[in-house]
Amino acid sequence: MELLQECAGAKRIGISGHLRPDGDCVGACLALFLYLSKMLKEASVKVFLEKPADIFKEIKGFEEIETGFPREPAFDVFFALDTVPDRMGKAEEYFNGAVKTVNIDHHISNSGGGTVNLIRPDIGSTCEVLLDLMDRDRIDADIARALYTGMIHDTGVFQYSNTTPETLEKAAFLIGFGFDFPRLIEETFYQKTYLQSQIMGRALLESIRFMDGRCVVSVLTRKTIDFYQAEPKDFDGIVNQLRNIKGIECAIFMYQTDIHEYKVSLRSTEKVDVAKVASFFGGGGHARAAGCTMKGTFHDCVNNLSLHIEEQLC
Ligand code: 5GP
Ligand code: MN
């Protein structure tokens, strides 16, 4: 795929990513926004996302993200980044109404929902996929910082097995622009607010191990969430912390979204392909990190997940 060729002649270009946008999603949307705005001076480029966490506000373009989803005339080209189009929430309407749609992603569960698709499950982040599509001579420090954000978030700061020599070569190229990458990593990846730390503490304290200590689950009910006045973005990192427990092969973190509905995050170490588990419940993701939304009581959800996890652990 050639990014500028796909946008040839376009006057109105739109970009969006998935609901509850994470570092890769925000980084990819803003990197593409900055790049296309720079390269296509005659086009109007807009980014639409659910309001991202404030930790990302130092990425250039953050203030220009449209979070209100107003009525819009049809776009000439609409990009769905780091997601299948039906996980974009309200932006899916813009996508469906666009003349041309481009889907760029790295989720193995995405079979491609655009008129043009580039899905690279072998690549660790959508930002890494995007960097391959950009002219390196036209990348600047702002675009580099946006791309680097996505790369650190989806590779766990270059720790997960989706980190390749190419990933590190790209990271080396990006930090060459001289932005303050240690601070970016600290402030967007490791740092937690006091509220986040308290909730994480509570989720760890109340976690339950099962399957001979090979799985762990923790749940935050509506009542607890309301008590802390917390939001989904305050739960980032909990499931990874559960997965860090010695002996755990699969970690489940759930938070209640309705009376009998839970958003589920899954992480695994080596054996369990959690994208496969999530796909049974209409979700998706990667082999080591995936998610879905499930209906039923907490126990129904855990029982149903366990059946599929156990099958892979035997
Ligand atoms: P997280 O647990 O951090 O929310 O998500 C882990 C991975 O699974 C991410 O790559 C995310 O995009 C994907 N994922 C999470 N929830 C869903 C879902 O409901 N549907 C799909 N298709 N992917 C999901
Ligand atoms: Mn991603």
Coordinates of C-alpha atoms and ligand atoms in Angstrom, one line a residue:
M1 CA 0.0 0.0 0.0
E2 CA 1.1 3.5 -0.8
L3 CA -0.4 6.0 1.7
L4 CA -0.3 9.1 -0.5
Q5 CA -1.5 7.2 -3.5
E6 CA -4.5 6.0 -1.6
C7 CA -5.3 9.7 -0.7
A8 CA -4.7 11.0 -4.2
G9 CA -7.2 13.8 -5.0
A10 CA -8.9 13.5 -1.6
K11 CA -10.2 16.7 -0.1
R12 CA -11.6 15.3 3.1
I13 CA -9.7 12.6 5.0
G14 CA -10.9 11.1 8.3
I15 CA -9.0 8.9 10.7
S16 CA -10.2 6.8 13.7
G17 CA -9.3 3.9 15.9
H18 CA -10.9 1.6 18.4
L19 CA -13.1 2.4 21.5
R20 CA -11.2 3.1 24.7
P21 CA -8.1 4.1 22.6
D22 CA -4.8 2.8 24.0
G23 CA -1.2 4.1 23.3
D24 CA -0.9 2.3 19.9
C25 CA -4.3 3.6 18.8
V26 CA -3.7 7.2 19.8
G27 CA -0.1 7.2 18.5
A28 CA -1.1 5.7 15.2
C29 CA -4.1 8.1 14.6
L30 CA -2.0 11.2 15.5
A31 CA 1.1 10.0 13.6
L32 CA -1.0 9.6 10.4
F33 CA -2.9 12.8 11.1
L34 CA 0.4 14.7 11.4
Y35 CA 2.0 13.0 8.4
L36 CA -1.0 13.5 6.0
S37 CA -1.5 17.1 7.1
K38 CA 2.1 17.7 6.3
M39 CA 2.2 15.9 3.0
L40 CA -1.2 16.8 1.6
K41 CA -1.5 20.6 2.2
E42 CA -4.7 20.9 0.2
A43 CA -6.7 18.2 2.1
S44 CA -8.6 18.6 5.4
V45 CA -7.6 15.8 7.8
K46 CA -9.6 15.0 10.9
V47 CA -9.1 12.5 13.7
F48 CA -12.1 11.1 15.7
L49 CA -11.7 9.2 18.9
E50 CA -13.3 8.5 22.2
K51 CA -11.5 10.9 24.6
P52 CA -8.1 9.4 25.1
A53 CA -6.3 9.4 28.5
D54 CA -4.6 12.8 29.4
I55 CA -1.2 11.0 29.6
F56 CA -1.2 11.2 25.8
K57 CA -1.6 15.0 25.7
E58 CA 2.0 15.7 24.8
I59 CA 1.6 14.0 21.5
K60 CA 1.2 16.8 18.9
G61 CA -2.3 16.9 17.6
F62 CA -3.9 15.7 20.8
E63 CA -6.0 18.9 21.2
E64 CA -7.3 18.5 17.7
I65 CA -8.8 15.1 18.3
E66 CA -12.6 15.4 17.8
T67 CA -14.4 13.5 20.5
G68 CA -17.9 14.7 19.9
F69 CA -18.7 12.8 16.6
P70 CA -20.7 15.6 14.9
R71 CA -22.6 15.1 11.7
E72 CA -20.1 15.2 8.8
P73 CA -20.3 15.2 5.0
A74 CA -19.0 12.1 3.4
F75 CA -15.2 11.6 3.6
D76 CA -13.2 10.9 0.4
V77 CA -10.9 8.6 2.4
F78 CA -11.5 7.2 5.9
F79 CA -8.8 5.3 7.8
A80 CA -9.6 2.7 10.5
L81 CA -6.4 2.2 12.5
D82 CA -5.5 -0.6 15.0
T83 CA -9.0 -2.0 14.8
V84 CA -11.8 -3.7 12.9
P85 CA -14.3 -1.0 11.7
D86 CA -17.0 -2.3 14.0
R87 CA -15.0 -1.5 17.1
M88 CA -14.8 2.2 16.2
G89 CA -18.0 3.2 17.9
K90 CA -19.6 6.3 16.4
A91 CA -16.9 6.7 13.9
E92 CA -18.1 3.6 12.1
E93 CA -20.7 5.8 10.4
Y94 CA -18.1 8.0 8.9
F95 CA -16.2 4.9 7.7
N96 CA -19.3 3.4 6.2
G97 CA -20.2 6.6 4.4
A98 CA -16.7 7.2 2.9
V99 CA -15.9 6.9 -0.7
K100 CA -12.8 4.9 0.0
T101 CA -12.0 3.1 3.2
V102 CA -8.5 2.0 4.4
N103 CA -8.0 -0.5 7.2
I104 CA -4.5 -0.7 8.7
D105 CA -4.1 -3.0 11.7
H106 CA -2.0 -5.7 13.2
H107 CA -4.7 -7.8 15.0
I108 CA -4.7 -11.4 13.9
S109 CA -8.5 -11.4 14.4
N110 CA -9.0 -8.7 11.8
S111 CA -9.7 -10.1 8.3
G112 CA -9.9 -6.5 6.8
G113 CA -12.9 -4.3 6.7
G114 CA -11.9 -1.6 4.2
T115 CA -11.8 -1.3 0.5
V116 CA -8.0 -1.3 0.9
N117 CA -6.5 -3.4 3.7
L118 CA -3.1 -3.8 5.3
I119 CA -3.3 -6.2 8.2
R120 CA 0.1 -7.4 9.6
P121 CA -0.4 -9.8 12.5
D122 CA 3.4 -10.4 12.4
I123 CA 4.1 -6.8 13.4
G124 CA 3.9 -5.7 17.1
S125 CA 2.1 -2.4 16.7
T126 CA 0.0 -0.4 14.2
C127 CA 2.6 2.4 14.7
E128 CA 5.3 0.1 13.4
V129 CA 3.2 -0.9 10.4
L130 CA 2.6 2.9 9.7
L131 CA 6.3 3.7 9.9
D132 CA 6.9 1.3 7.1
L133 CA 4.4 3.2 5.0
M134 CA 6.0 6.7 5.6
D135 CA 8.8 8.4 3.8
R136 CA 11.5 8.5 6.4
D137 CA 12.8 11.7 5.1
R138 CA 9.5 13.4 5.9
I139 CA 9.2 12.2 9.4
D140 CA 9.8 14.8 12.1
A141 CA 10.2 14.8 15.9
D142 CA 6.4 15.1 16.4
I143 CA 5.5 12.2 14.2
A144 CA 8.4 10.2 15.7
R145 CA 7.1 10.7 19.2
A146 CA 3.6 9.6 18.2
L147 CA 4.9 6.4 16.5
Y148 CA 7.2 5.7 19.4
T149 CA 4.4 5.9 21.9
G150 CA 2.4 3.2 20.0
M151 CA 5.5 1.0 19.8
I152 CA 6.3 1.1 23.5
H153 CA 2.7 0.5 24.5
D154 CA 2.1 -2.5 22.3
T155 CA 5.5 -4.1 23.0
G156 CA 5.5 -3.5 26.7
V157 CA 8.6 -1.2 26.2
F158 CA 10.2 -3.8 23.9
Q159 CA 9.8 -6.7 26.2
Y160 CA 7.0 -8.8 24.6
S161 CA 7.7 -11.4 22.0
N162 CA 6.3 -9.2 19.3
T163 CA 9.5 -7.2 19.5
T164 CA 11.7 -8.0 16.6
P165 CA 15.1 -6.7 15.3
E166 CA 13.1 -4.5 12.9
T167 CA 11.1 -3.1 15.8
L168 CA 14.3 -2.0 17.5
E169 CA 15.8 -0.6 14.3
K170 CA 12.7 1.5 13.9
A171 CA 12.9 2.6 17.6
A172 CA 16.5 3.5 17.1
F173 CA 15.6 5.6 14.1
L174 CA 12.8 7.3 16.0
I175 CA 14.8 8.3 19.1
G176 CA 17.3 9.8 16.8
F177 CA 14.9 12.8 16.6
G178 CA 15.8 13.7 20.1
F179 CA 12.5 13.8 21.9
D180 CA 12.5 13.0 25.6
F181 CA 11.8 9.2 25.3
P182 CA 12.6 8.2 29.0
R183 CA 10.0 10.7 30.2
L184 CA 7.5 9.6 27.5
I185 CA 7.9 5.9 28.7
E186 CA 7.7 6.9 32.4
E187 CA 4.7 9.2 32.0
T188 CA 2.6 7.2 29.6
F189 CA 3.5 3.6 30.4
Y190 CA 4.7 3.1 34.0
Q191 CA 3.3 6.0 36.0
K192 CA 0.0 5.5 37.8
T193 CA -2.2 8.0 39.6
Y194 CA -2.9 7.4 43.2
L195 CA -6.5 6.3 42.3
Q196 CA -5.1 3.8 39.7
S197 CA -2.7 2.4 42.2
Q198 CA -5.4 2.0 44.8
I199 CA -7.7 0.2 42.3
M200 CA -4.8 -2.0 41.2
G201 CA -4.1 -2.9 44.8
R202 CA -7.7 -3.8 45.3
A203 CA -7.9 -5.9 42.1
L204 CA -4.7 -7.8 43.1
L205 CA -5.9 -8.3 46.7
E206 CA -9.2 -9.8 45.6
S207 CA -7.9 -11.9 42.7
I208 CA -8.6 -15.6 42.7
R209 CA -6.3 -18.3 41.4
F210 CA -7.8 -21.5 39.8
M211 CA -6.7 -24.4 37.6
D212 CA -4.0 -25.4 40.1
G213 CA -2.7 -21.8 40.2
R214 CA -2.2 -21.6 36.4
C215 CA -5.0 -19.0 35.9
V216 CA -6.0 -16.0 37.9
V217 CA -9.1 -13.8 37.7
S218 CA -10.0 -10.5 39.2
V219 CA -13.2 -8.5 38.8
L220 CA -14.2 -4.9 39.5
T221 CA -18.0 -4.6 40.0
R222 CA -20.0 -1.5 39.2
K223 CA -20.3 -0.8 42.9
T224 CA -16.5 -0.8 43.4
I225 CA -16.0 1.3 40.3
D226 CA -18.5 3.8 41.4
F227 CA -17.0 3.9 44.9
Y228 CA -13.7 5.0 43.5
Q229 CA -15.4 7.1 40.8
A230 CA -13.1 5.3 38.3
E231 CA -13.1 5.0 34.6
P232 CA -12.0 2.2 32.3
K233 CA -8.7 4.0 31.6
D234 CA -7.9 3.7 35.3
F235 CA -7.7 -0.1 34.9
D236 CA -4.8 -0.1 32.5
G237 CA -2.0 -2.3 33.6
I238 CA -4.0 -4.4 36.1
V239 CA -4.2 -7.5 33.8
N240 CA -0.5 -7.3 33.1
Q241 CA 0.2 -7.2 36.8
L242 CA -2.0 -10.3 37.3
R243 CA -0.1 -12.1 34.5
N244 CA 3.2 -11.3 36.2
I245 CA 2.3 -13.6 39.1
K246 CA 4.7 -16.5 39.2
G247 CA 3.2 -19.7 37.8
I248 CA 0.3 -17.9 36.0
E249 CA -0.2 -19.0 32.4
C250 CA -3.4 -17.0 31.8
A251 CA -4.7 -13.9 33.5
I252 CA -8.3 -12.6 33.3
F253 CA -9.3 -9.1 34.3
M254 CA -13.0 -8.2 34.1
Y255 CA -14.9 -5.0 34.9
Q256 CA -18.7 -4.7 35.0
T257 CA -20.3 -2.6 32.3
D258 CA -23.9 -3.5 32.9
I259 CA -26.0 -5.7 35.2
H260 CA -25.0 -8.9 33.5
E261 CA -22.2 -7.6 31.2
Y262 CA -18.4 -7.5 31.6
K263 CA -15.5 -6.2 29.6
V264 CA -12.9 -8.9 29.7
S265 CA -9.1 -8.6 29.2
L266 CA -7.0 -11.7 28.8
R267 CA -3.2 -12.1 28.9
S268 CA -1.1 -15.2 28.6
T269 CA 2.5 -16.1 29.0
E270 CA 3.3 -19.0 26.5
K271 CA 0.8 -21.7 26.1
V272 CA -2.7 -20.1 25.8
D273 CA -3.6 -18.3 22.6
V274 CA -6.0 -15.8 24.2
A275 CA -7.1 -14.3 20.8
K276 CA -8.6 -17.7 20.1
V277 CA -10.4 -17.7 23.5
A278 CA -11.7 -14.1 23.0
S279 CA -12.9 -15.0 19.5
F280 CA -15.4 -17.5 20.9
F281 CA -17.1 -14.6 22.6
G282 CA -17.0 -12.1 19.7
G283 CA -13.8 -10.4 20.7
G284 CA -10.2 -10.6 19.4
G285 CA -6.7 -9.4 19.8
H286 CA -3.3 -11.1 19.8
A287 CA -2.1 -14.5 21.0
R288 CA -0.7 -13.0 24.2
A289 CA -3.2 -10.1 24.8
A290 CA -6.9 -10.1 23.8
G291 CA -10.3 -9.0 25.0
C292 CA -14.0 -9.4 24.6
T293 CA -17.3 -8.3 26.1
M294 CA -19.4 -11.1 27.8
K295 CA -22.9 -11.4 29.0
G296 CA -24.0 -13.2 32.2
T297 CA -23.0 -13.3 35.8
F298 CA -19.3 -13.1 36.8
H299 CA -19.3 -16.9 37.5
D300 CA -20.9 -17.7 34.1
C301 CA -18.3 -15.6 32.3
V302 CA -15.4 -17.3 34.2
N303 CA -16.8 -20.8 33.6
N304 CA -17.2 -20.1 29.9
L305 CA -13.7 -18.7 29.6
S306 CA -12.2 -21.5 31.6
L307 CA -13.6 -24.2 29.3
H308 CA -11.7 -22.7 26.4
I309 CA -8.5 -21.9 28.4
E310 CA -8.4 -25.4 29.8
E311 CA -8.7 -27.0 26.4
Q312 CA -5.4 -25.2 25.5
L313 CA -3.6 -25.9 28.8
C314 CA -4.1 -29.7 28.6
Ligands
5GP1 P1 -7.0 -4.9 26.4 O1 -7.2 -6.1 27.2 O2 -5.8 -4.2 26.7 O3 -8.2 -4.0 26.3 O4 -6.9 -5.4 24.9 C1 -5.9 -6.4 24.5 C2 -5.9 -6.6 23.0 O5 -7.1 -7.1 22.6 C3 -5.8 -5.2 22.2 O6 -5.0 -5.5 21.1 C4 -7.2 -4.9 21.9 O7 -7.3 -4.2 20.7 C5 -7.9 -6.3 21.7 N1 -9.3 -6.3 22.2 C6 -9.7 -6.0 23.4 N2 -11.0 -6.1 23.5 C7 -11.5 -6.5 22.3 C8 -12.8 -6.7 21.7 O8 -13.8 -6.6 22.4 N3 -12.8 -7.1 20.4 C9 -11.7 -7.2 19.7 N4 -11.8 -7.5 18.4 N5 -10.5 -6.9 20.2 C10 -10.3 -6.6 21.5
MN2 MN -2.2 -2.1 18.6

